[in-house]
Amino acid sequence: NPAVEISVVRSANGDAIGLQESVEKVAAQLQATLPAGTTIDLINARAEQITGRLDLLFENGLQGLALVVMLLFLFLNARTALWVAMGIPASMLAAIALMYTFGITINMISLFALILTLGIVVDDAIVVGEDTLTHLQQGESAQRAALGGARRMFWPVVASSTTTIAAFLPLGMMGGAMGKISFDIPFVMICVILASLL
């Protein structure tokens, strides 16, 4: 069939999903003005693939979070597990706020980085929580045990966070197109680790 193909390409900072919605609206408006027998077909729309991948990553992230919380309650005292689990959404929300501040969007790469940091955030919280619980069981008051745990574990947690940051930092220093793509991973991870540390 005779056809005209129009390619709509987003800008470097454009939103592929938002662009597809705009194109669908324009196509629907234009379709009403066309003569009978003429149709508009949307082909090679990448937004559906992107949405599917984002949904898959999001589901995997939720499953990972559920497994982490389940294991916490399996191996730790219930109160300690609850406090450790509370650190996960707090750290993630703080990291997302930092990402928003610096113009990093939630995309496949940044979402992947957020999922990667789930275990790291929990590790630090477990160390502090376990130390606090040990001192609580030895007879210290809850407030004294919590403050003491935070003070005693401060430098070990700082050291483990710093080494993790140092391991991922070179990813953010790569040049070229690959460097632009991979920059989100270390940046997001650093945001989550700093938020967790605070």
JSON list of C-alpha atoms in Angstrom, two decimals:
[
{"chain": "A", "resi": 1, "resn": "ASN", "atom": "CA", "xyz": [0.00, 0.00, 0.00]},
{"chain": "A", "resi": 2, "resn": "PRO", "atom": "CA", "xyz": [1.25, 3.52, -0.68]},
{"chain": "A", "resi": 3, "resn": "ALA", "atom": "CA", "xyz": [2.37, 5.03, 2.60]},
{"chain": "A", "resi": 4, "resn": "VAL", "atom": "CA", "xyz": [4.18, 7.92, 4.21]},
{"chain": "A", "resi": 5, "resn": "GLU", "atom": "CA", "xyz": [6.37, 7.15, 7.21]},
{"chain": "A", "resi": 6, "resn": "ILE", "atom": "CA", "xyz": [6.99, 9.82, 9.82]},
{"chain": "A", "resi": 7, "resn": "SER", "atom": "CA", "xyz": [9.67, 9.13, 12.41]},
{"chain": "A", "resi": 8, "resn": "VAL", "atom": "CA", "xyz": [9.21, 10.87, 15.76]},
{"chain": "A", "resi": 9, "resn": "VAL", "atom": "CA", "xyz": [12.40, 10.86, 17.85]},
{"chain": "A", "resi": 10, "resn": "ARG", "atom": "CA", "xyz": [12.72, 12.14, 21.38]},
{"chain": "A", "resi": 11, "resn": "SER", "atom": "CA", "xyz": [15.48, 14.53, 22.44]},
{"chain": "A", "resi": 12, "resn": "ALA", "atom": "CA", "xyz": [18.35, 13.36, 24.65]},
{"chain": "A", "resi": 13, "resn": "ASN", "atom": "CA", "xyz": [16.47, 14.47, 27.77]},
{"chain": "A", "resi": 14, "resn": "GLY", "atom": "CA", "xyz": [13.01, 13.56, 26.46]},
{"chain": "A", "resi": 15, "resn": "ASP", "atom": "CA", "xyz": [10.54, 11.14, 28.00]},
{"chain": "A", "resi": 16, "resn": "ALA", "atom": "CA", "xyz": [9.89, 8.21, 25.63]},
{"chain": "A", "resi": 17, "resn": "ILE", "atom": "CA", "xyz": [6.68, 7.18, 27.39]},
{"chain": "A", "resi": 18, "resn": "GLY", "atom": "CA", "xyz": [5.32, 10.74, 27.48]},
{"chain": "A", "resi": 19, "resn": "LEU", "atom": "CA", "xyz": [6.30, 11.21, 23.81]},
{"chain": "A", "resi": 20, "resn": "GLN", "atom": "CA", "xyz": [4.37, 8.12, 22.75]},
{"chain": "A", "resi": 21, "resn": "GLU", "atom": "CA", "xyz": [1.27, 9.35, 24.61]},
{"chain": "A", "resi": 22, "resn": "SER", "atom": "CA", "xyz": [1.55, 12.70, 22.78]},
{"chain": "A", "resi": 23, "resn": "VAL", "atom": "CA", "xyz": [1.97, 10.98, 19.40]},
{"chain": "A", "resi": 24, "resn": "GLU", "atom": "CA", "xyz": [-1.07, 8.74, 20.08]},
{"chain": "A", "resi": 25, "resn": "LYS", "atom": "CA", "xyz": [-3.21, 11.82, 20.88]},
{"chain": "A", "resi": 26, "resn": "VAL", "atom": "CA", "xyz": [-2.07, 13.65, 17.73]},
{"chain": "A", "resi": 27, "resn": "ALA", "atom": "CA", "xyz": [-2.61, 10.51, 15.62]},
{"chain": "A", "resi": 28, "resn": "ALA", "atom": "CA", "xyz": [-6.16, 10.10, 16.99]},
{"chain": "A", "resi": 29, "resn": "GLN", "atom": "CA", "xyz": [-6.97, 13.75, 16.21]},
{"chain": "A", "resi": 30, "resn": "LEU", "atom": "CA", "xyz": [-5.46, 13.48, 12.72]},
{"chain": "A", "resi": 31, "resn": "GLN", "atom": "CA", "xyz": [-7.25, 10.20, 11.96]},
{"chain": "A", "resi": 32, "resn": "ALA", "atom": "CA", "xyz": [-10.62, 11.96, 12.27]},
{"chain": "A", "resi": 33, "resn": "THR", "atom": "CA", "xyz": [-9.66, 14.39, 9.49]},
{"chain": "A", "resi": 34, "resn": "LEU", "atom": "CA", "xyz": [-8.40, 11.80, 6.97]},
{"chain": "A", "resi": 35, "resn": "PRO", "atom": "CA", "xyz": [-10.43, 10.54, 3.97]},
{"chain": "A", "resi": 36, "resn": "ALA", "atom": "CA", "xyz": [-12.08, 7.11, 4.16]},
{"chain": "A", "resi": 37, "resn": "GLY", "atom": "CA", "xyz": [-9.67, 4.20, 3.70]},
{"chain": "A", "resi": 38, "resn": "THR", "atom": "CA", "xyz": [-6.66, 6.14, 4.99]},
{"chain": "A", "resi": 39, "resn": "THR", "atom": "CA", "xyz": [-5.31, 4.95, 8.31]},
{"chain": "A", "resi": 40, "resn": "ILE", "atom": "CA", "xyz": [-2.57, 5.89, 10.74]},
{"chain": "A", "resi": 41, "resn": "ASP", "atom": "CA", "xyz": [-0.61, 3.00, 12.22]},
{"chain": "A", "resi": 42, "resn": "LEU", "atom": "CA", "xyz": [1.90, 3.44, 15.01]},
{"chain": "A", "resi": 43, "resn": "ILE", "atom": "CA", "xyz": [4.89, 1.15, 14.44]},
{"chain": "A", "resi": 44, "resn": "ASN", "atom": "CA", "xyz": [8.20, 0.52, 16.22]},
{"chain": "A", "resi": 45, "resn": "ALA", "atom": "CA", "xyz": [6.95, 2.21, 19.38]},
{"chain": "A", "resi": 46, "resn": "ARG", "atom": "CA", "xyz": [9.73, 1.74, 21.94]},
{"chain": "A", "resi": 47, "resn": "ALA", "atom": "CA", "xyz": [7.72, 3.13, 24.86]},
{"chain": "A", "resi": 48, "resn": "GLU", "atom": "CA", "xyz": [5.87, -0.17, 25.30]},
{"chain": "A", "resi": 49, "resn": "GLN", "atom": "CA", "xyz": [9.17, -2.05, 25.57]},
{"chain": "A", "resi": 50, "resn": "ILE", "atom": "CA", "xyz": [10.51, 0.52, 28.02]},
{"chain": "A", "resi": 51, "resn": "THR", "atom": "CA", "xyz": [7.32, 0.35, 30.14]},
{"chain": "A", "resi": 52, "resn": "GLY", "atom": "CA", "xyz": [7.53, -3.46, 30.14]},
{"chain": "A", "resi": 53, "resn": "ARG", "atom": "CA", "xyz": [11.16, -3.42, 31.27]},
{"chain": "A", "resi": 54, "resn": "LEU", "atom": "CA", "xyz": [10.45, -0.81, 33.96]},
{"chain": "A", "resi": 55, "resn": "ASP", "atom": "CA", "xyz": [7.52, -2.89, 35.23]},
{"chain": "A", "resi": 56, "resn": "LEU", "atom": "CA", "xyz": [9.70, -6.01, 35.30]},
{"chain": "A", "resi": 57, "resn": "LEU", "atom": "CA", "xyz": [12.46, -4.21, 37.22]},
{"chain": "A", "resi": 58, "resn": "PHE", "atom": "CA", "xyz": [9.92, -2.73, 39.62]},
{"chain": "A", "resi": 59, "resn": "GLU", "atom": "CA", "xyz": [8.36, -6.17, 40.25]},
{"chain": "A", "resi": 60, "resn": "ASN", "atom": "CA", "xyz": [11.81, -7.71, 40.78]},
{"chain": "A", "resi": 61, "resn": "GLY", "atom": "CA", "xyz": [12.67, -4.90, 43.18]},
{"chain": "A", "resi": 62, "resn": "LEU", "atom": "CA", "xyz": [9.49, -5.50, 45.20]},
{"chain": "A", "resi": 63, "resn": "GLN", "atom": "CA", "xyz": [10.16, -9.24, 45.27]},
{"chain": "A", "resi": 64, "resn": "GLY", "atom": "CA", "xyz": [13.73, -8.59, 46.43]},
{"chain": "A", "resi": 65, "resn": "LEU", "atom": "CA", "xyz": [12.45, -6.24, 49.13]},
{"chain": "A", "resi": 66, "resn": "ALA", "atom": "CA", "xyz": [9.90, -8.84, 50.29]},
{"chain": "A", "resi": 67, "resn": "LEU", "atom": "CA", "xyz": [12.60, -11.53, 50.46]},
{"chain": "A", "resi": 68, "resn": "VAL", "atom": "CA", "xyz": [14.96, -9.23, 52.37]},
{"chain": "A", "resi": 69, "resn": "VAL", "atom": "CA", "xyz": [12.27, -8.33, 54.93]},
{"chain": "A", "resi": 70, "resn": "MET", "atom": "CA", "xyz": [11.26, -12.01, 55.26]},
{"chain": "A", "resi": 71, "resn": "LEU", "atom": "CA", "xyz": [14.87, -13.04, 55.92]},
{"chain": "A", "resi": 72, "resn": "LEU", "atom": "CA", "xyz": [15.28, -10.23, 58.45]},
{"chain": "A", "resi": 73, "resn": "PHE", "atom": "CA", "xyz": [12.32, -11.51, 60.46]},
{"chain": "A", "resi": 74, "resn": "LEU", "atom": "CA", "xyz": [13.63, -15.07, 60.12]},
{"chain": "A", "resi": 75, "resn": "PHE", "atom": "CA", "xyz": [17.11, -14.36, 61.51]},
{"chain": "A", "resi": 76, "resn": "LEU", "atom": "CA", "xyz": [16.67, -11.31, 63.74]},
{"chain": "A", "resi": 77, "resn": "ASN", "atom": "CA", "xyz": [14.62, -10.34, 66.74]},
{"chain": "A", "resi": 78, "resn": "ALA", "atom": "CA", "xyz": [11.25, -9.00, 65.46]},
{"chain": "A", "resi": 79, "resn": "ARG", "atom": "CA", "xyz": [11.81, -5.46, 66.80]},
{"chain": "A", "resi": 80, "resn": "THR", "atom": "CA", "xyz": [15.31, -5.30, 65.33]},
{"chain": "A", "resi": 81, "resn": "ALA", "atom": "CA", "xyz": [14.06, -6.67, 62.01]},
{"chain": "A", "resi": 82, "resn": "LEU", "atom": "CA", "xyz": [11.32, -4.02, 61.95]},
{"chain": "A", "resi": 83, "resn": "TRP", "atom": "CA", "xyz": [13.80, -1.17, 62.54]},
{"chain": "A", "resi": 84, "resn": "VAL", "atom": "CA", "xyz": [16.21, -2.56, 59.95]},
{"chain": "A", "resi": 85, "resn": "ALA", "atom": "CA", "xyz": [13.33, -2.91, 57.45]},
{"chain": "A", "resi": 86, "resn": "MET", "atom": "CA", "xyz": [12.26, 0.70, 58.14]},
{"chain": "A", "resi": 87, "resn": "GLY", "atom": "CA", "xyz": [15.69, 1.85, 56.98]},
{"chain": "A", "resi": 88, "resn": "ILE", "atom": "CA", "xyz": [15.01, 0.56, 53.46]},
{"chain": "A", "resi": 89, "resn": "PRO", "atom": "CA", "xyz": [12.13, 2.89, 52.46]},
{"chain": "A", "resi": 90, "resn": "ALA", "atom": "CA", "xyz": [13.69, 5.79, 54.37]},
{"chain": "A", "resi": 91, "resn": "SER", "atom": "CA", "xyz": [16.99, 5.43, 52.48]},
{"chain": "A", "resi": 92, "resn": "MET", "atom": "CA", "xyz": [15.27, 4.88, 49.13]},
{"chain": "A", "resi": 93, "resn": "LEU", "atom": "CA", "xyz": [12.98, 7.91, 49.49]},
{"chain": "A", "resi": 94, "resn": "ALA", "atom": "CA", "xyz": [15.91, 10.11, 50.54]},
{"chain": "A", "resi": 95, "resn": "ALA", "atom": "CA", "xyz": [17.91, 8.83, 47.55]},
{"chain": "A", "resi": 96, "resn": "ILE", "atom": "CA", "xyz": [15.01, 9.54, 45.18]},
{"chain": "A", "resi": 97, "resn": "ALA", "atom": "CA", "xyz": [14.80, 13.08, 46.60]},
{"chain": "A", "resi": 98, "resn": "LEU", "atom": "CA", "xyz": [18.55, 13.52, 45.91]},
{"chain": "A", "resi": 99, "resn": "MET", "atom": "CA", "xyz": [18.11, 12.09, 42.42]},
{"chain": "A", "resi": 100, "resn": "TYR", "atom": "CA", "xyz": [15.30, 14.57, 41.74]},
{"chain": "A", "resi": 101, "resn": "THR", "atom": "CA", "xyz": [17.46, 17.43, 43.05]},
{"chain": "A", "resi": 102, "resn": "PHE", "atom": "CA", "xyz": [20.27, 16.54, 40.65]},
{"chain": "A", "resi": 103, "resn": "GLY", "atom": "CA", "xyz": [17.99, 15.84, 37.66]},
{"chain": "A", "resi": 104, "resn": "ILE", "atom": "CA", "xyz": [18.34, 12.03, 37.60]},
{"chain": "A", "resi": 105, "resn": "THR", "atom": "CA", "xyz": [15.09, 10.41, 36.44]},
{"chain": "A", "resi": 106, "resn": "ILE", "atom": "CA", "xyz": [13.73, 6.99, 37.33]},
{"chain": "A", "resi": 107, "resn": "ASN", "atom": "CA", "xyz": [14.65, 4.94, 34.28]},
{"chain": "A", "resi": 108, "resn": "MET", "atom": "CA", "xyz": [15.81, 1.38, 33.69]},
{"chain": "A", "resi": 109, "resn": "ILE", "atom": "CA", "xyz": [19.37, 2.08, 34.79]},
{"chain": "A", "resi": 110, "resn": "SER", "atom": "CA", "xyz": [18.59, 4.16, 37.89]},
{"chain": "A", "resi": 111, "resn": "LEU", "atom": "CA", "xyz": [15.91, 1.63, 38.94]},
{"chain": "A", "resi": 112, "resn": "PHE", "atom": "CA", "xyz": [18.45, -1.19, 38.50]},
{"chain": "A", "resi": 113, "resn": "ALA", "atom": "CA", "xyz": [20.88, 0.75, 40.74]},
{"chain": "A", "resi": 114, "resn": "LEU", "atom": "CA", "xyz": [18.18, 1.20, 43.39]},
{"chain": "A", "resi": 115, "resn": "ILE", "atom": "CA", "xyz": [17.55, -2.56, 43.40]},
{"chain": "A", "resi": 116, "resn": "LEU", "atom": "CA", "xyz": [21.31, -3.23, 43.68]},
{"chain": "A", "resi": 117, "resn": "THR", "atom": "CA", "xyz": [21.52, -1.10, 46.82]},
{"chain": "A", "resi": 118, "resn": "LEU", "atom": "CA", "xyz": [18.81, -3.02, 48.70]},
{"chain": "A", "resi": 119, "resn": "GLY", "atom": "CA", "xyz": [21.33, -5.44, 50.21]},
{"chain": "A", "resi": 120, "resn": "ILE", "atom": "CA", "xyz": [23.89, -2.74, 50.99]},
{"chain": "A", "resi": 121, "resn": "VAL", "atom": "CA", "xyz": [21.37, -0.63, 52.93]},
{"chain": "A", "resi": 122, "resn": "VAL", "atom": "CA", "xyz": [20.25, -3.66, 54.94]},
{"chain": "A", "resi": 123, "resn": "ASP", "atom": "CA", "xyz": [23.82, -4.76, 55.80]},
{"chain": "A", "resi": 124, "resn": "ASP", "atom": "CA", "xyz": [24.66, -1.51, 57.58]},
{"chain": "A", "resi": 125, "resn": "ALA", "atom": "CA", "xyz": [21.37, -1.47, 59.47]},
{"chain": "A", "resi": 126, "resn": "ILE", "atom": "CA", "xyz": [21.85, -5.10, 60.59]},
{"chain": "A", "resi": 127, "resn": "VAL", "atom": "CA", "xyz": [25.30, -4.32, 62.03]},
{"chain": "A", "resi": 128, "resn": "VAL", "atom": "CA", "xyz": [23.97, -1.40, 64.09]},
{"chain": "A", "resi": 129, "resn": "GLY", "atom": "CA", "xyz": [20.77, -3.24, 65.07]},
{"chain": "A", "resi": 130, "resn": "GLU", "atom": "CA", "xyz": [22.59, -6.37, 66.22]},
{"chain": "A", "resi": 131, "resn": "ASP", "atom": "CA", "xyz": [25.07, -4.35, 68.31]},
{"chain": "A", "resi": 132, "resn": "THR", "atom": "CA", "xyz": [22.19, -2.43, 69.92]},
{"chain": "A", "resi": 133, "resn": "LEU", "atom": "CA", "xyz": [20.26, -5.65, 70.63]},
{"chain": "A", "resi": 134, "resn": "THR", "atom": "CA", "xyz": [23.32, -7.30, 72.23]},
{"chain": "A", "resi": 135, "resn": "HIS", "atom": "CA", "xyz": [23.80, -4.38, 74.64]},
{"chain": "A", "resi": 136, "resn": "LEU", "atom": "CA", "xyz": [20.07, -4.26, 75.35]},
{"chain": "A", "resi": 137, "resn": "GLN", "atom": "CA", "xyz": [20.14, -7.96, 76.29]},
{"chain": "A", "resi": 138, "resn": "GLN", "atom": "CA", "xyz": [23.13, -7.27, 78.57]},
{"chain": "A", "resi": 139, "resn": "GLY", "atom": "CA", "xyz": [20.96, -4.93, 80.64]},
{"chain": "A", "resi": 140, "resn": "GLU", "atom": "CA", "xyz": [21.51, -1.49, 79.15]},
{"chain": "A", "resi": 141, "resn": "SER", "atom": "CA", "xyz": [18.51, 0.82, 78.73]},
{"chain": "A", "resi": 142, "resn": "ALA", "atom": "CA", "xyz": [16.99, 0.97, 75.25]},
{"chain": "A", "resi": 143, "resn": "GLN", "atom": "CA", "xyz": [18.10, 4.57, 74.70]},
{"chain": "A", "resi": 144, "resn": "ARG", "atom": "CA", "xyz": [21.65, 3.91, 75.92]},
{"chain": "A", "resi": 145, "resn": "ALA", "atom": "CA", "xyz": [21.95, 0.73, 73.82]},
{"chain": "A", "resi": 146, "resn": "ALA", "atom": "CA", "xyz": [20.66, 2.51, 70.68]},
{"chain": "A", "resi": 147, "resn": "LEU", "atom": "CA", "xyz": [22.95, 5.53, 71.08]},
{"chain": "A", "resi": 148, "resn": "GLY", "atom": "CA", "xyz": [25.89, 3.28, 71.95]},
{"chain": "A", "resi": 149, "resn": "GLY", "atom": "CA", "xyz": [25.22, 1.03, 68.96]},
{"chain": "A", "resi": 150, "resn": "ALA", "atom": "CA", "xyz": [25.17, 4.02, 66.61]},
{"chain": "A", "resi": 151, "resn": "ARG", "atom": "CA", "xyz": [28.42, 5.39, 68.10]},
{"chain": "A", "resi": 152, "resn": "ARG", "atom": "CA", "xyz": [30.27, 2.05, 68.22]},
{"chain": "A", "resi": 153, "resn": "MET", "atom": "CA", "xyz": [29.29, 1.05, 64.69]},
{"chain": "A", "resi": 154, "resn": "PHE", "atom": "CA", "xyz": [29.72, 4.52, 63.16]},
{"chain": "A", "resi": 155, "resn": "TRP", "atom": "CA", "xyz": [33.26, 4.02, 61.82]},
{"chain": "A", "resi": 156, "resn": "PRO", "atom": "CA", "xyz": [32.78, 0.41, 60.63]},
{"chain": "A", "resi": 157, "resn": "VAL", "atom": "CA", "xyz": [29.65, 1.48, 58.73]},
{"chain": "A", "resi": 158, "resn": "VAL", "atom": "CA", "xyz": [31.42, 4.57, 57.33]},
{"chain": "A", "resi": 159, "resn": "ALA", "atom": "CA", "xyz": [34.33, 2.36, 56.24]},
{"chain": "A", "resi": 160, "resn": "SER", "atom": "CA", "xyz": [32.08, -0.19, 54.51]},
{"chain": "A", "resi": 161, "resn": "SER", "atom": "CA", "xyz": [30.06, 2.59, 52.83]},
{"chain": "A", "resi": 162, "resn": "THR", "atom": "CA", "xyz": [33.20, 4.37, 51.67]},
{"chain": "A", "resi": 163, "resn": "THR", "atom": "CA", "xyz": [34.70, 1.22, 50.16]},
{"chain": "A", "resi": 164, "resn": "THR", "atom": "CA", "xyz": [31.44, 0.49, 48.31]},
{"chain": "A", "resi": 165, "resn": "ILE", "atom": "CA", "xyz": [31.36, 4.06, 46.97]},
{"chain": "A", "resi": 166, "resn": "ALA", "atom": "CA", "xyz": [35.02, 3.75, 45.93]},
{"chain": "A", "resi": 167, "resn": "ALA", "atom": "CA", "xyz": [34.26, 0.50, 44.09]},
{"chain": "A", "resi": 168, "resn": "PHE", "atom": "CA", "xyz": [31.43, 2.04, 42.03]},
{"chain": "A", "resi": 169, "resn": "LEU", "atom": "CA", "xyz": [32.91, 5.53, 41.53]},
{"chain": "A", "resi": 170, "resn": "PRO", "atom": "CA", "xyz": [35.03, 4.61, 38.46]},
{"chain": "A", "resi": 171, "resn": "LEU", "atom": "CA", "xyz": [31.80, 3.72, 36.60]},
{"chain": "A", "resi": 172, "resn": "GLY", "atom": "CA", "xyz": [30.84, 7.38, 36.80]},
{"chain": "A", "resi": 173, "resn": "MET", "atom": "CA", "xyz": [34.16, 8.53, 35.33]},
{"chain": "A", "resi": 174, "resn": "MET", "atom": "CA", "xyz": [33.83, 6.73, 32.01]},
{"chain": "A", "resi": 175, "resn": "GLY", "atom": "CA", "xyz": [33.71, 8.90, 28.92]},
{"chain": "A", "resi": 176, "resn": "GLY", "atom": "CA", "xyz": [31.62, 8.75, 25.78]},
{"chain": "A", "resi": 177, "resn": "ALA", "atom": "CA", "xyz": [28.10, 7.44, 25.26]},
{"chain": "A", "resi": 178, "resn": "MET", "atom": "CA", "xyz": [28.67, 4.45, 27.56]},
{"chain": "A", "resi": 179, "resn": "GLY", "atom": "CA", "xyz": [29.82, 6.80, 30.32]},
{"chain": "A", "resi": 180, "resn": "LYS", "atom": "CA", "xyz": [26.62, 8.84, 30.03]},
{"chain": "A", "resi": 181, "resn": "ILE", "atom": "CA", "xyz": [24.52, 5.69, 30.28]},
{"chain": "A", "resi": 182, "resn": "SER", "atom": "CA", "xyz": [26.44, 4.13, 33.18]},
{"chain": "A", "resi": 183, "resn": "PHE", "atom": "CA", "xyz": [26.72, 7.38, 35.19]},
{"chain": "A", "resi": 184, "resn": "ASP", "atom": "CA", "xyz": [23.31, 6.80, 36.80]},
{"chain": "A", "resi": 185, "resn": "ILE", "atom": "CA", "xyz": [24.45, 3.57, 38.50]},
{"chain": "A", "resi": 186, "resn": "PRO", "atom": "CA", "xyz": [27.23, 4.98, 40.73]},
{"chain": "A", "resi": 187, "resn": "PHE", "atom": "CA", "xyz": [25.34, 8.24, 41.28]},
{"chain": "A", "resi": 188, "resn": "VAL", "atom": "CA", "xyz": [22.17, 6.50, 42.50]},
{"chain": "A", "resi": 189, "resn": "MET", "atom": "CA", "xyz": [24.16, 4.04, 44.60]},
{"chain": "A", "resi": 190, "resn": "ILE", "atom": "CA", "xyz": [26.11, 6.88, 46.25]},
{"chain": "A", "resi": 191, "resn": "CYS", "atom": "CA", "xyz": [22.82, 8.70, 46.98]},
{"chain": "A", "resi": 192, "resn": "VAL", "atom": "CA", "xyz": [21.33, 5.59, 48.62]},
{"chain": "A", "resi": 193, "resn": "ILE", "atom": "CA", "xyz": [24.48, 4.83, 50.63]},
{"chain": "A", "resi": 194, "resn": "LEU", "atom": "CA", "xyz": [24.79, 8.41, 51.89]},
{"chain": "A", "resi": 195, "resn": "ALA", "atom": "CA", "xyz": [21.08, 8.47, 52.77]},
{"chain": "A", "resi": 196, "resn": "SER", "atom": "CA", "xyz": [21.46, 5.15, 54.60]},
{"chain": "A", "resi": 197, "resn": "LEU", "atom": "CA", "xyz": [24.53, 6.42, 56.42]},
{"chain": "A", "resi": 198, "resn": "LEU", "atom": "CA", "xyz": [22.68, 9.51, 57.62]}
]
